[in-house]
């Protein structure tokens, strides 16, 4: 500090710009206020019949209504879970069990259940499926995405379907590239196929989409999508770190089997009392904000993200920036930019470690321990190894401004200059 400043004053904190909203988002101020209110007035056990319990039960009902409104479903179609991982595992567990039970009921022997998914899914889809394959409890086809579009194309998914297929699970939007998958078209074609399969005595194919990345950044309507299941993750849209599963008529139109057994909460589909408090406290506020404002959020985030990509190309030169999330004919999330700054020694992790202001990641937060190995998702999309190694994923939020972008681009310029200098030595 300069000689005239009092010695006991700490240095001013360095300004940080958070651009990792695909990993997690801060709690919306409205949701934080709802927490304070609920702690004082709605602390009862919703399973109890006294006034405090009834108040809590009422608030859970209101949370269910808010979530249903947000995705265009009915309140009774919403089942709360501990997070997206549990919701995804629950769908896989259900599809397998439903296949087995249908087989036993009809006295048929179809063989081992088969599940179709894409090569770019979240680990909470990929790993349970790999485990089932390892234990010979299911067979799985991981459909590669097209290097031209970055999407799991409907024709490729359909080519993987077998007589024993019981589930197709394709994410709504990818967390690293932001590419939006053709889920509506896929559902329509599966629905038509199921009608033919029923006549042939073959099992119904259930359709699931993990919508974790799409909610709050674009239109999500379960009627339009036509899916049987849709995964909802609160902390991706400024809500709580819990989740929910939309099920089209749980236990009636669409099967749903619990993985846990206990106190009977969530109509026994998902027992567990400790889950309930975050549900009624945070979820309604976060969901209402999305329902009312998603179009404004989408327009704002797209503007800031496009500005970011224009500034990067202007500052580094177009030939030095490779936009990893630009695919011909594909739509992508409004807030996501995955790019590489080309050159030796500019691996994404090294660039970030030399940034003074930028808080971001090189890809999915859950893969952050994998060192300098490039993202398997980018490699699946046909991005060359040396380009993928330099990848950075920047995901803007509702409050990110163009001024934030200017600071971040300056920060990246100084980090790259430092690394280029080190490389020249």
CSV table of C-alpha atoms in Angstrom, one decimal:
chain,number,residue,atom,x,y,z
A,1,UNK,CA,0.0,0.0,0.0
A,2,UNK,CA,1.1,3.6,-0.5
A,3,UNK,CA,3.0,5.1,2.5
A,4,UNK,CA,0.2,7.5,3.4
A,5,UNK,CA,-2.5,4.7,3.9
A,6,UNK,CA,-3.1,3.5,7.4
A,7,UNK,CA,-1.1,0.3,7.9
A,8,UNK,CA,-4.0,-1.6,9.6
A,9,UNK,CA,-6.3,-1.4,6.5
A,10,UNK,CA,-6.4,-4.5,4.3
A,11,UNK,CA,-6.0,-4.1,0.6
A,12,UNK,CA,-9.2,-3.6,-1.3
A,13,UNK,CA,-10.6,-7.0,-2.5
A,14,UNK,CA,-9.9,-7.7,-6.2
A,15,UNK,CA,-13.0,-7.4,-8.5
A,16,UNK,CA,-14.1,-10.9,-9.7
A,17,UNK,CA,-16.4,-11.7,-12.6
A,18,UNK,CA,-18.3,-15.0,-12.3
A,19,UNK,CA,-18.9,-16.6,-15.7
A,20,UNK,CA,-19.7,-20.2,-14.6
A,21,UNK,CA,-23.5,-20.1,-14.4
A,22,UNK,CA,-23.7,-23.6,-16.1
A,23,UNK,CA,-22.0,-25.1,-13.1
A,24,UNK,CA,-24.2,-23.3,-10.5
A,25,UNK,CA,-26.0,-20.0,-10.0
A,26,UNK,CA,-26.3,-17.9,-6.9
A,27,UNK,CA,-29.6,-18.0,-5.0
A,28,UNK,CA,-32.0,-15.3,-6.3
A,29,UNK,CA,-32.5,-12.5,-3.7
A,30,UNK,CA,-36.3,-13.2,-3.8
A,31,UNK,CA,-35.6,-16.9,-2.9
A,32,UNK,CA,-33.2,-15.8,-0.1
A,33,UNK,CA,-36.0,-13.6,1.4
A,34,UNK,CA,-38.4,-16.5,1.2
A,35,UNK,CA,-36.0,-18.5,3.3
A,36,UNK,CA,-36.0,-16.0,6.1
A,37,UNK,CA,-39.8,-15.8,6.1
A,38,UNK,CA,-40.3,-19.6,6.1
A,39,UNK,CA,-37.8,-20.2,8.9
A,40,UNK,CA,-40.0,-18.1,11.1
A,41,UNK,CA,-43.5,-19.2,9.9
A,42,UNK,CA,-43.4,-22.6,8.3
A,43,UNK,CA,-41.1,-24.8,10.4
A,44,UNK,CA,-43.6,-27.6,11.0
A,45,UNK,CA,-43.5,-31.2,9.7
A,46,UNK,CA,-45.8,-31.3,6.6
A,47,UNK,CA,-46.9,-34.8,7.6
A,48,UNK,CA,-48.3,-33.5,10.9
A,49,UNK,CA,-52.0,-32.5,11.2
A,50,UNK,CA,-51.6,-29.5,13.5
A,51,UNK,CA,-51.5,-25.9,12.2
A,52,UNK,CA,-47.7,-25.7,11.8
A,53,UNK,CA,-47.7,-28.9,9.8
A,54,UNK,CA,-50.7,-27.8,7.7
A,55,UNK,CA,-48.9,-24.6,6.9
A,56,UNK,CA,-45.8,-26.5,5.7
A,57,UNK,CA,-47.9,-28.9,3.6
A,58,UNK,CA,-49.7,-25.9,2.0
A,59,UNK,CA,-46.3,-24.4,1.0
A,60,UNK,CA,-45.1,-27.7,-0.5
A,61,UNK,CA,-48.3,-27.7,-2.6
A,62,UNK,CA,-47.6,-24.2,-3.7
A,63,UNK,CA,-44.0,-25.2,-4.7
A,64,UNK,CA,-45.4,-28.1,-6.7
A,65,UNK,CA,-47.8,-25.7,-8.5
A,66,UNK,CA,-44.9,-23.2,-9.3
A,67,UNK,CA,-42.7,-25.9,-10.8
A,68,UNK,CA,-45.5,-27.4,-12.8
A,69,UNK,CA,-46.4,-24.0,-14.2
A,70,UNK,CA,-42.7,-23.4,-15.1
A,71,UNK,CA,-42.6,-26.5,-17.3
A,72,UNK,CA,-46.2,-26.6,-18.5
A,73,UNK,CA,-47.2,-29.7,-16.5
A,74,UNK,CA,-49.7,-30.5,-13.7
A,75,UNK,CA,-48.8,-30.2,-10.0
A,76,UNK,CA,-49.4,-34.0,-9.5
A,77,UNK,CA,-46.7,-34.7,-12.2
A,78,UNK,CA,-44.0,-33.1,-10.0
A,79,UNK,CA,-41.9,-35.4,-7.7
A,80,UNK,CA,-39.2,-33.7,-5.6
A,81,UNK,CA,-35.8,-35.3,-5.4
A,82,UNK,CA,-32.4,-34.4,-3.8
A,83,UNK,CA,-31.1,-33.2,-7.1
A,84,UNK,CA,-30.6,-34.0,-10.8
A,85,UNK,CA,-28.5,-37.0,-10.2
A,86,UNK,CA,-31.2,-38.7,-8.2
A,87,UNK,CA,-33.9,-37.8,-10.7
A,88,UNK,CA,-31.8,-39.2,-13.6
A,89,UNK,CA,-31.1,-42.4,-11.6
A,90,UNK,CA,-34.7,-42.8,-10.7
A,91,UNK,CA,-35.8,-42.7,-14.4
A,92,UNK,CA,-33.2,-45.4,-15.3
A,93,UNK,CA,-34.2,-47.6,-12.4
A,94,UNK,CA,-37.9,-47.2,-13.3
A,95,UNK,CA,-37.4,-48.1,-17.0
A,96,UNK,CA,-35.5,-51.3,-16.2
A,97,UNK,CA,-38.0,-52.4,-13.6
A,98,UNK,CA,-41.0,-51.5,-15.8
A,99,UNK,CA,-39.5,-53.7,-18.6
A,100,UNK,CA,-39.0,-56.6,-16.2
A,101,UNK,CA,-42.6,-56.3,-14.8
A,102,UNK,CA,-44.2,-56.0,-18.2
A,103,UNK,CA,-42.2,-59.1,-19.4
A,104,UNK,CA,-43.4,-61.1,-16.3
A,105,UNK,CA,-47.0,-59.9,-16.7
A,106,UNK,CA,-47.2,-60.9,-20.4
A,107,UNK,CA,-45.3,-64.1,-19.9
A,108,UNK,CA,-42.9,-63.1,-22.6
A,109,UNK,CA,-39.2,-63.3,-22.7
A,110,UNK,CA,-37.8,-60.2,-24.5
A,111,UNK,CA,-34.3,-60.6,-23.0
A,112,UNK,CA,-32.2,-57.9,-21.4
A,113,UNK,CA,-33.6,-54.3,-21.2
A,114,UNK,CA,-31.8,-52.0,-23.6
A,115,UNK,CA,-31.4,-48.2,-23.1
A,116,UNK,CA,-30.4,-45.6,-25.8
A,117,UNK,CA,-28.7,-42.4,-24.9
A,118,UNK,CA,-26.1,-40.0,-26.4
A,119,UNK,CA,-22.3,-39.8,-26.1
A,120,UNK,CA,-22.5,-36.3,-24.5
A,121,UNK,CA,-24.8,-36.9,-21.5
A,122,UNK,CA,-24.1,-35.8,-17.9
A,123,UNK,CA,-22.3,-38.4,-15.7
A,124,UNK,CA,-25.5,-39.0,-13.8
A,125,UNK,CA,-26.9,-40.7,-16.9
A,126,UNK,CA,-23.7,-42.2,-18.3
A,127,UNK,CA,-22.3,-43.7,-15.1
A,128,UNK,CA,-25.4,-45.6,-13.9
A,129,UNK,CA,-25.8,-47.0,-17.4
A,130,UNK,CA,-22.2,-48.1,-17.5
A,131,UNK,CA,-22.7,-49.8,-14.1
A,132,UNK,CA,-25.8,-51.6,-15.3
A,133,UNK,CA,-23.9,-52.9,-18.3
A,134,UNK,CA,-21.0,-54.0,-16.1
A,135,UNK,CA,-23.5,-56.0,-13.9
A,136,UNK,CA,-25.2,-57.4,-17.0
A,137,UNK,CA,-28.5,-55.8,-15.9
A,138,UNK,CA,-29.0,-53.8,-19.0
A,139,UNK,CA,-27.5,-53.1,-22.4
A,140,UNK,CA,-26.8,-49.5,-23.6
A,141,UNK,CA,-26.1,-47.8,-26.8
A,142,UNK,CA,-24.3,-44.4,-26.5
A,143,UNK,CA,-25.2,-42.7,-29.8
A,144,UNK,CA,-22.4,-40.4,-31.0
A,145,UNK,CA,-23.3,-36.8,-31.8
A,146,UNK,CA,-22.9,-35.6,-35.3
A,147,UNK,CA,-19.6,-33.6,-35.7
A,148,UNK,CA,-21.5,-31.3,-38.2
A,149,UNK,CA,-24.3,-30.4,-35.8
A,150,UNK,CA,-23.1,-31.3,-32.3
A,151,UNK,CA,-26.5,-33.0,-31.8
A,152,UNK,CA,-27.6,-36.5,-31.3
A,153,UNK,CA,-29.6,-36.8,-34.5
A,154,UNK,CA,-33.0,-38.4,-34.4
A,155,UNK,CA,-32.2,-40.8,-37.3
A,156,UNK,CA,-29.1,-42.0,-35.4
A,157,UNK,CA,-31.0,-42.5,-32.2
A,158,UNK,CA,-33.7,-44.5,-34.1
A,159,UNK,CA,-31.1,-46.7,-35.8
A,160,UNK,CA,-30.0,-47.8,-32.3
A,161,UNK,CA,-33.5,-48.9,-31.1
A,162,UNK,CA,-34.0,-52.6,-30.7
A,163,UNK,CA,-37.0,-54.8,-29.8
A,164,UNK,CA,-35.7,-54.8,-26.2
A,165,UNK,CA,-35.3,-51.0,-26.0
A,166,UNK,CA,-37.2,-49.6,-22.9
A,167,UNK,CA,-35.8,-46.1,-22.6
A,168,UNK,CA,-34.4,-43.3,-24.7
A,169,UNK,CA,-32.7,-40.5,-22.6
A,170,UNK,CA,-31.4,-37.5,-24.5
A,171,UNK,CA,-30.5,-34.2,-22.7
A,172,UNK,CA,-32.3,-31.0,-23.7
A,173,UNK,CA,-29.2,-28.9,-24.0
A,174,UNK,CA,-25.6,-29.8,-23.5
A,175,UNK,CA,-23.8,-28.2,-20.5
A,176,UNK,CA,-20.4,-27.7,-22.3
A,177,UNK,CA,-21.3,-26.8,-25.9
A,178,UNK,CA,-24.8,-25.4,-25.2
A,179,UNK,CA,-26.2,-27.3,-28.2
A,180,UNK,CA,-29.9,-27.9,-28.0
A,181,UNK,CA,-31.0,-31.4,-28.9
A,182,UNK,CA,-34.0,-32.4,-31.1
A,183,UNK,CA,-36.1,-33.8,-28.3
A,184,UNK,CA,-39.6,-32.8,-29.6
A,185,UNK,CA,-39.0,-34.5,-32.9
A,186,UNK,CA,-37.6,-37.6,-31.1
A,187,UNK,CA,-40.6,-37.8,-28.8
A,188,UNK,CA,-43.0,-37.6,-31.7
A,189,UNK,CA,-41.3,-40.4,-33.6
A,190,UNK,CA,-41.0,-42.6,-30.5
A,191,UNK,CA,-44.8,-42.1,-29.8
A,192,UNK,CA,-45.6,-43.3,-33.3
A,193,UNK,CA,-43.2,-46.2,-33.0
A,194,UNK,CA,-44.8,-47.2,-29.6
A,195,UNK,CA,-48.2,-47.6,-31.3
A,196,UNK,CA,-46.7,-50.1,-33.8
A,197,UNK,CA,-44.7,-51.9,-31.0
A,198,UNK,CA,-47.9,-52.3,-28.9
A,199,UNK,CA,-49.5,-54.2,-31.8
A,200,UNK,CA,-46.4,-56.4,-32.1
A,201,UNK,CA,-46.4,-57.1,-28.3
A,202,UNK,CA,-43.1,-55.2,-27.8
A,203,UNK,CA,-42.3,-53.1,-24.7
A,204,UNK,CA,-43.1,-49.4,-24.6
A,205,UNK,CA,-40.2,-47.1,-25.0
A,206,UNK,CA,-40.2,-44.4,-22.4
A,207,UNK,CA,-38.7,-40.9,-23.3
A,208,UNK,CA,-36.6,-38.9,-20.8
A,209,UNK,CA,-34.8,-35.5,-21.1
A,210,UNK,CA,-32.5,-33.9,-18.6
A,211,UNK,CA,-33.5,-30.2,-18.8
A,212,UNK,CA,-31.0,-29.0,-16.2
A,213,UNK,CA,-29.3,-26.5,-18.5
A,214,UNK,CA,-32.3,-25.3,-20.4
A,215,UNK,CA,-34.7,-24.1,-17.6
A,216,UNK,CA,-34.4,-20.3,-17.1
A,217,UNK,CA,-32.5,-19.9,-20.4
A,218,UNK,CA,-35.2,-20.9,-23.0
A,219,UNK,CA,-38.7,-22.3,-23.4
A,220,UNK,CA,-39.4,-25.6,-21.6
A,221,UNK,CA,-42.8,-27.0,-22.1
A,222,UNK,CA,-43.5,-30.7,-21.4
A,223,UNK,CA,-46.5,-30.7,-23.7
A,224,UNK,CA,-44.5,-29.4,-26.6
A,225,UNK,CA,-41.6,-31.7,-25.9
A,226,UNK,CA,-43.9,-34.7,-25.5
A,227,UNK,CA,-41.6,-36.5,-23.0
A,228,UNK,CA,-42.6,-39.0,-20.3
A,229,UNK,CA,-39.9,-37.7,-17.8
A,230,UNK,CA,-38.0,-34.4,-17.5
A,231,UNK,CA,-35.3,-33.6,-14.9
A,232,UNK,CA,-35.3,-30.2,-13.1
A,233,UNK,CA,-32.3,-28.9,-11.2
A,234,UNK,CA,-32.9,-26.0,-8.8
A,235,UNK,CA,-29.4,-24.6,-8.6
A,236,UNK,CA,-29.1,-24.1,-12.3
A,237,UNK,CA,-31.9,-21.4,-12.2
A,238,UNK,CA,-31.0,-19.4,-9.1
A,239,UNK,CA,-32.9,-21.8,-6.8
A,240,UNK,CA,-32.0,-24.4,-4.2
A,241,UNK,CA,-29.5,-27.3,-4.5
A,242,UNK,CA,-32.3,-29.8,-4.9
A,243,UNK,CA,-34.2,-31.2,-7.9
A,244,UNK,CA,-37.5,-32.5,-9.2
A,245,UNK,CA,-38.7,-35.0,-11.7
A,246,UNK,CA,-41.6,-34.2,-14.0
A,247,UNK,CA,-43.5,-37.5,-14.7
A,248,UNK,CA,-46.4,-37.6,-17.1
A,249,UNK,CA,-49.0,-39.1,-14.7
A,250,UNK,CA,-46.7,-40.8,-12.2
A,251,UNK,CA,-47.7,-44.4,-11.4
A,252,UNK,CA,-50.7,-44.3,-13.9
A,253,UNK,CA,-49.9,-43.0,-17.4
A,254,UNK,CA,-46.2,-43.4,-16.8
A,255,UNK,CA,-44.4,-45.8,-14.5
A,256,UNK,CA,-42.4,-44.5,-11.5
A,257,UNK,CA,-40.7,-46.8,-9.1
A,258,UNK,CA,-39.0,-45.5,-5.8
A,259,UNK,CA,-35.4,-46.2,-5.1
A,260,UNK,CA,-35.8,-45.4,-1.4
A,261,UNK,CA,-38.4,-46.7,1.1
A,262,UNK,CA,-39.4,-44.8,4.2
A,263,UNK,CA,-41.8,-42.3,5.6
A,264,UNK,CA,-44.2,-42.1,2.6
A,265,UNK,CA,-43.4,-38.5,1.6
A,266,UNK,CA,-43.9,-37.6,-2.1
A,267,UNK,CA,-46.7,-40.2,-2.4
A,268,UNK,CA,-44.0,-42.8,-1.4
A,269,UNK,CA,-42.2,-42.2,-4.8
A,270,UNK,CA,-39.5,-40.4,-2.9
A,271,UNK,CA,-39.7,-40.6,0.9
A,272,UNK,CA,-37.5,-38.5,3.1
A,273,UNK,CA,-38.5,-35.6,5.4
A,274,UNK,CA,-35.3,-33.6,5.3
A,275,UNK,CA,-35.8,-32.9,1.6
A,276,UNK,CA,-39.0,-31.0,2.1
A,277,UNK,CA,-37.8,-27.8,3.8
A,278,UNK,CA,-35.7,-26.5,0.8
A,279,UNK,CA,-38.6,-27.4,-1.4
A,280,UNK,CA,-41.2,-25.1,0.0
A,281,UNK,CA,-38.7,-22.4,1.0
A,282,UNK,CA,-36.7,-21.8,-2.2
A,283,UNK,CA,-38.4,-23.5,-5.1
A,284,UNK,CA,-41.6,-21.4,-5.6
A,285,UNK,CA,-39.8,-18.1,-5.8
A,286,UNK,CA,-37.1,-19.4,-8.2
A,287,UNK,CA,-39.7,-21.1,-10.4
A,288,UNK,CA,-42.0,-18.0,-10.5
A,289,UNK,CA,-39.1,-15.8,-11.6
A,290,UNK,CA,-38.4,-18.2,-14.5
A,291,UNK,CA,-42.1,-18.5,-15.5
A,292,UNK,CA,-42.5,-14.7,-15.6
A,293,UNK,CA,-39.1,-13.6,-17.0
A,294,UNK,CA,-37.5,-16.3,-19.0
A,295,UNK,CA,-37.9,-14.5,-22.3
A,296,UNK,CA,-36.2,-11.3,-20.9
A,297,UNK,CA,-33.5,-13.4,-19.3
A,298,UNK,CA,-32.9,-15.2,-22.6
A,299,UNK,CA,-32.6,-12.0,-24.7
A,300,UNK,CA,-30.3,-10.4,-22.2
A,301,UNK,CA,-28.0,-13.4,-21.8
A,302,UNK,CA,-27.8,-13.9,-25.6
A,303,UNK,CA,-26.9,-10.2,-26.1
A,304,UNK,CA,-24.1,-10.4,-23.5
A,305,UNK,CA,-22.8,-13.8,-24.8
A,306,UNK,CA,-22.7,-12.6,-28.4
A,307,UNK,CA,-20.9,-9.4,-27.3
A,308,UNK,CA,-18.3,-11.6,-25.5
A,309,UNK,CA,-17.6,-13.6,-28.7
A,310,UNK,CA,-17.3,-10.5,-30.8
A,311,UNK,CA,-14.9,-8.9,-28.2
A,312,UNK,CA,-12.8,-12.1,-28.1
A,313,UNK,CA,-12.4,-12.1,-31.9
A,314,UNK,CA,-11.6,-8.4,-32.0
A,315,UNK,CA,-9.0,-8.7,-29.2
A,316,UNK,CA,-7.2,-11.9,-30.2
A,317,UNK,CA,-8.0,-11.9,-34.0
A,318,UNK,CA,-10.4,-14.3,-35.6
A,319,UNK,CA,-7.7,-16.7,-36.6
A,320,UNK,CA,-6.7,-17.2,-33.0
A,321,UNK,CA,-10.2,-17.9,-31.5
A,322,UNK,CA,-11.9,-21.2,-32.2
A,323,UNK,CA,-15.6,-21.2,-31.3
A,324,UNK,CA,-16.2,-24.8,-30.2
A,325,UNK,CA,-19.9,-24.3,-29.8
A,326,UNK,CA,-20.7,-23.1,-33.3
A,327,UNK,CA,-22.3,-25.9,-35.3
A,328,UNK,CA,-24.1,-25.5,-38.6
A,329,UNK,CA,-27.8,-25.5,-38.3
A,330,UNK,CA,-27.9,-26.1,-34.5
A,331,UNK,CA,-29.4,-23.8,-31.9
A,332,UNK,CA,-27.5,-23.4,-28.6
A,333,UNK,CA,-28.2,-22.1,-25.1
A,334,UNK,CA,-28.3,-18.3,-25.0
A,335,UNK,CA,-25.7,-18.0,-22.3
A,336,UNK,CA,-22.9,-20.5,-23.3
A,337,UNK,CA,-19.7,-19.8,-25.1
A,338,UNK,CA,-17.1,-22.6,-25.5
A,339,UNK,CA,-14.0,-21.4,-27.2
A,340,UNK,CA,-10.3,-22.1,-27.5
A,341,UNK,CA,-7.5,-19.5,-27.7
A,342,UNK,CA,-5.1,-21.2,-30.1
A,343,UNK,CA,-1.4,-21.5,-29.5
A,344,UNK,CA,1.1,-23.7,-27.6
A,345,UNK,CA,1.0,-23.6,-23.8
A,346,UNK,CA,-2.5,-22.2,-23.6
A,347,UNK,CA,-4.3,-25.1,-22.1
A,348,UNK,CA,-7.6,-23.9,-20.7
A,349,UNK,CA,-6.6,-24.6,-17.1
A,350,UNK,CA,-3.3,-22.7,-17.5
A,351,UNK,CA,-5.1,-19.7,-18.9
A,352,UNK,CA,-7.6,-19.6,-16.1
A,353,UNK,CA,-4.9,-19.9,-13.5
A,354,UNK,CA,-3.3,-16.7,-14.9
A,355,UNK,CA,-6.6,-14.7,-14.9
A,356,UNK,CA,-6.9,-12.2,-12.1
A,357,UNK,CA,-10.7,-11.5,-12.4
A,358,UNK,CA,-12.4,-14.3,-14.4
A,359,UNK,CA,-14.0,-17.1,-12.5
A,360,UNK,CA,-14.9,-19.8,-15.1
A,361,UNK,CA,-14.2,-23.5,-16.0
A,362,UNK,CA,-12.8,-25.5,-18.8
A,363,UNK,CA,-15.9,-27.7,-19.0
A,364,UNK,CA,-18.4,-29.5,-16.8
A,365,UNK,CA,-17.6,-28.7,-13.1
A,366,UNK,CA,-18.0,-32.4,-12.2
A,367,UNK,CA,-15.0,-33.3,-14.4
A,368,UNK,CA,-12.7,-30.6,-12.9
A,369,UNK,CA,-10.3,-33.2,-11.4
A,370,UNK,CA,-9.3,-34.6,-14.8
A,371,UNK,CA,-6.2,-32.4,-15.3
A,372,UNK,CA,-5.2,-31.3,-18.8
A,373,UNK,CA,-7.1,-34.1,-20.6
A,374,UNK,CA,-9.5,-32.4,-23.0
A,375,UNK,CA,-13.2,-32.7,-22.6
A,376,UNK,CA,-14.6,-36.0,-23.9
A,377,UNK,CA,-17.7,-34.1,-25.0
A,378,UNK,CA,-15.7,-31.7,-27.2
A,379,UNK,CA,-13.8,-34.6,-28.7
A,380,UNK,CA,-17.1,-36.4,-29.3
A,381,UNK,CA,-18.2,-33.3,-31.2
A,382,UNK,CA,-15.2,-33.6,-33.6
A,383,UNK,CA,-13.1,-30.8,-32.0
A,384,UNK,CA,-9.4,-31.6,-32.6
A,385,UNK,CA,-7.4,-32.7,-29.5
A,386,UNK,CA,-5.0,-29.8,-29.4
A,387,UNK,CA,-8.0,-27.3,-29.8
A,388,UNK,CA,-10.1,-29.1,-27.2
A,389,UNK,CA,-7.1,-28.9,-24.8
A,390,UNK,CA,-7.3,-25.1,-24.9
A,391,UNK,CA,-11.0,-24.9,-24.3
A,392,UNK,CA,-12.7,-22.5,-21.9
A,393,UNK,CA,-16.4,-22.6,-21.1
A,394,UNK,CA,-17.8,-19.2,-20.2
A,395,UNK,CA,-21.5,-19.1,-19.2
A,396,UNK,CA,-23.0,-15.7,-18.5
A,397,UNK,CA,-25.9,-15.1,-16.1
A,398,UNK,CA,-28.9,-12.8,-15.6
A,399,UNK,CA,-26.8,-10.1,-14.0
A,400,UNK,CA,-23.7,-10.3,-16.3
A,401,UNK,CA,-23.2,-7.0,-18.2
A,402,UNK,CA,-21.2,-5.9,-21.2
A,403,UNK,CA,-18.9,-4.0,-18.8
A,404,UNK,CA,-18.1,-7.4,-17.1
A,405,UNK,CA,-17.3,-8.8,-20.5
A,406,UNK,CA,-14.9,-6.0,-21.2
A,407,UNK,CA,-13.0,-6.8,-17.9
A,408,UNK,CA,-12.9,-10.5,-18.6
A,409,UNK,CA,-11.5,-10.0,-22.2
A,410,UNK,CA,-8.8,-7.7,-20.8
A,411,UNK,CA,-8.1,-10.3,-18.2
A,412,UNK,CA,-7.7,-13.0,-20.8
A,413,UNK,CA,-5.5,-10.8,-22.9
A,414,UNK,CA,-3.1,-10.2,-20.0
A,415,UNK,CA,-3.1,-14.0,-19.1
A,416,UNK,CA,-2.3,-15.1,-22.6
A,417,UNK,CA,0.4,-12.4,-23.0
A,418,UNK,CA,2.0,-13.7,-19.8
A,419,UNK,CA,1.8,-17.3,-21.0
A,420,UNK,CA,3.1,-16.4,-24.5
A,421,UNK,CA,6.1,-14.7,-22.8
A,422,UNK,CA,6.8,-17.8,-20.6
A,423,UNK,CA,6.6,-19.9,-23.8
A,424,UNK,CA,9.1,-17.7,-25.6
A,425,UNK,CA,11.7,-18.1,-22.8
